Each structure stands twice: as C-alpha cells, then as structure tokens.
C-alpha cells in the first residue's frame, strides 16, 4: 500500500476508507471489485502530489529569485 494511507492524512480520507471497506471483504479484493476504489485513491493521491510539487516549485523559484537579488546587490556595491 501507499505510505500515505494513514488515518491522520485528512485528504483522500474517503477514498482510503472506501478501499479499506472493499478490502474488508476478502473475496472482492481478489476478484478485481476493488480496482475502481484503488484507482480513485491513486488519482486523489496523485493530485495531492502534483499540487504539493507545484507549490514547492513556486516557493523554490521565489526563494531563488530572492537569493539572486541579494547576490546582485552584493556584487553591485
């Protein structure tokens, strides 16, 4: 399973619970009945990851611009 699948994780909780409920019935797990629940969870986690990496990229870009401005000011003096 995914390392993100904990009850502490607020996002995607309904998808996690749906997959766990589906897996509780052992037969459904082996016949592919849980495939849609797993796909939905994967898409939710993927969206979370993409959002997180986009945010991190924007923050890193802003930080880098700030550092470059500081270096430029230092060299201009």
PDB file of C-alpha atoms in Angstrom:
ATOM      1  CA  UNK A   1       0.000   0.000   0.000  1.00  0.00           C
ATOM      2  CA  UNK A   2       0.926   3.632  -0.185  1.00  0.00           C
ATOM      3  CA  UNK A   3       2.870   5.112   2.716  1.00  0.00           C
ATOM      4  CA  UNK A   4       0.358   7.985   2.759  1.00  0.00           C
ATOM      5  CA  UNK A   5      -2.510   5.684   3.749  1.00  0.00           C
ATOM      6  CA  UNK A   6      -2.998   6.617   7.355  1.00  0.00           C
ATOM      7  CA  UNK A   7      -5.997   7.901   9.221  1.00  0.00           C
ATOM      8  CA  UNK A   8      -4.005  11.018  10.120  1.00  0.00           C
ATOM      9  CA  UNK A   9      -3.971  12.105   6.489  1.00  0.00           C
ATOM     10  CA  UNK A  10      -7.003  14.333   6.036  1.00  0.00           C
ATOM     11  CA  UNK A  11      -7.012  14.494   2.250  1.00  0.00           C
ATOM     12  CA  UNK A  12      -8.270  11.472   0.355  1.00  0.00           C
ATOM     13  CA  UNK A  13      -9.681  10.023   3.573  1.00  0.00           C
ATOM     14  CA  UNK A  14     -12.957   8.995   1.939  1.00  0.00           C
ATOM     15  CA  UNK A  15     -11.053   7.147  -0.787  1.00  0.00           C
ATOM     16  CA  UNK A  16      -8.878   5.414   1.795  1.00  0.00           C
ATOM     17  CA  UNK A  17     -11.924   4.331   3.764  1.00  0.00           C
ATOM     18  CA  UNK A  18     -13.689   3.116   0.622  1.00  0.00           C
ATOM     19  CA  UNK A  19     -10.688   0.988  -0.352  1.00  0.00           C
ATOM     20  CA  UNK A  20     -10.312  -0.409   3.160  1.00  0.00           C
ATOM     21  CA  UNK A  21     -14.028  -1.255   3.241  1.00  0.00           C
ATOM     22  CA  UNK A  22     -13.728  -3.016  -0.096  1.00  0.00           C
ATOM     23  CA  UNK A  23     -10.658  -4.922   1.084  1.00  0.00           C
ATOM     24  CA  UNK A  24     -12.505  -5.991   4.244  1.00  0.00           C
ATOM     25  CA  UNK A  25     -14.470  -8.365   2.040  1.00  0.00           C
ATOM     26  CA  UNK A  26     -11.638 -10.696   1.088  1.00  0.00           C
ATOM     27  CA  UNK A  27     -13.354 -12.068  -1.993  1.00  0.00           C
ATOM     28  CA  UNK A  28     -13.833  -8.645  -3.599  1.00  0.00           C
ATOM     29  CA  UNK A  29     -10.161  -7.957  -3.196  1.00  0.00           C
ATOM     30  CA  UNK A  30      -9.183 -10.947  -5.302  1.00  0.00           C
ATOM     31  CA  UNK A  31     -11.852 -10.637  -7.995  1.00  0.00           C
ATOM     32  CA  UNK A  32     -10.987  -7.065  -9.008  1.00  0.00           C
ATOM     33  CA  UNK A  33     -14.042  -5.485  -7.426  1.00  0.00           C
ATOM     34  CA  UNK A  34     -11.804  -3.002  -5.608  1.00  0.00           C
ATOM     35  CA  UNK A  35      -9.987  -1.813  -8.724  1.00  0.00           C
ATOM     36  CA  UNK A  36     -12.110   1.315  -9.131  1.00  0.00           C
ATOM     37  CA  UNK A  37     -11.721   2.265  -5.467  1.00  0.00           C
ATOM     38  CA  UNK A  38      -7.950   1.822  -5.773  1.00  0.00           C
ATOM     39  CA  UNK A  39      -7.849   3.858  -8.989  1.00  0.00           C
ATOM     40  CA  UNK A  40      -9.856   6.658  -7.364  1.00  0.00           C
ATOM     41  CA  UNK A  41      -7.473   6.672  -4.403  1.00  0.00           C
ATOM     42  CA  UNK A  42      -4.435   6.725  -6.699  1.00  0.00           C
ATOM     43  CA  UNK A  43      -5.868   9.677  -8.631  1.00  0.00           C
ATOM     44  CA  UNK A  44      -6.567  11.561  -5.404  1.00  0.00           C
ATOM     45  CA  UNK A  45      -3.041  10.914  -4.115  1.00  0.00           C
ATOM     46  CA  UNK A  46      -1.603  11.873  -7.490  1.00  0.00           C
ATOM     47  CA  UNK A  47      -3.483  15.171  -7.419  1.00  0.00           C
ATOM     48  CA  UNK A  48      -2.141  15.814  -3.926  1.00  0.00           C
ATOM     49  CA  UNK A  49       1.416  15.071  -5.061  1.00  0.00           C
ATOM     50  CA  UNK A  50       1.128  17.285  -8.142  1.00  0.00           C
ATOM     51  CA  UNK A  51      -0.312  20.130  -6.063  1.00  0.00           C
ATOM     52  CA  UNK A  52       2.449  19.744  -3.468  1.00  0.00           C
ATOM     53  CA  UNK A  53       5.254  19.678  -6.044  1.00  0.00           C
ATOM     54  CA  UNK A  54       3.796  22.678  -7.869  1.00  0.00           C
ATOM     55  CA  UNK A  55       3.674  24.632  -4.615  1.00  0.00           C
ATOM     56  CA  UNK A  56       7.226  23.579  -3.713  1.00  0.00           C
ATOM     57  CA  UNK A  57       8.487  24.557  -7.173  1.00  0.00           C
ATOM     58  CA  UNK A  58       6.915  28.011  -6.890  1.00  0.00           C
ATOM     59  CA  UNK A  59       8.360  28.518  -3.414  1.00  0.00           C
ATOM     60  CA  UNK A  60      11.811  27.413  -4.586  1.00  0.00           C
ATOM     61  CA  UNK A  61      11.636  29.776  -7.557  1.00  0.00           C
ATOM     62  CA  UNK A  62      10.723  32.703  -5.309  1.00  0.00           C
ATOM     63  CA  UNK A  63      13.494  31.794  -2.879  1.00  0.00           C
ATOM     64  CA  UNK A  64      15.997  31.511  -5.711  1.00  0.00           C
ATOM     65  CA  UNK A  65      14.997  34.922  -7.092  1.00  0.00           C
ATOM     66  CA  UNK A  66      15.442  36.427  -3.632  1.00  0.00           C
ATOM     67  CA  UNK A  67      18.911  34.874  -3.330  1.00  0.00           C
ATOM     68  CA  UNK A  68      19.895  36.083  -6.798  1.00  0.00           C
ATOM     69  CA  UNK A  69      18.770  39.602  -5.937  1.00  0.00           C
ATOM     70  CA  UNK A  70      20.823  39.503  -2.740  1.00  0.00           C
ATOM     71  CA  UNK A  71      23.907  38.367  -4.673  1.00  0.00           C
ATOM     72  CA  UNK A  72      23.300  41.032  -7.320  1.00  0.00           C
ATOM     73  CA  UNK A  73      23.072  43.733  -4.648  1.00  0.00           C
ATOM     74  CA  UNK A  74      26.224  42.406  -3.014  1.00  0.00           C
ATOM     75  CA  UNK A  75      28.179  42.498  -6.292  1.00  0.00           C
ATOM     76  CA  UNK A  76      26.825  45.933  -7.263  1.00  0.00           C
ATOM     77  CA  UNK A  77      28.296  47.533  -4.159  1.00  0.00           C
TER      78      UNK A  77
END
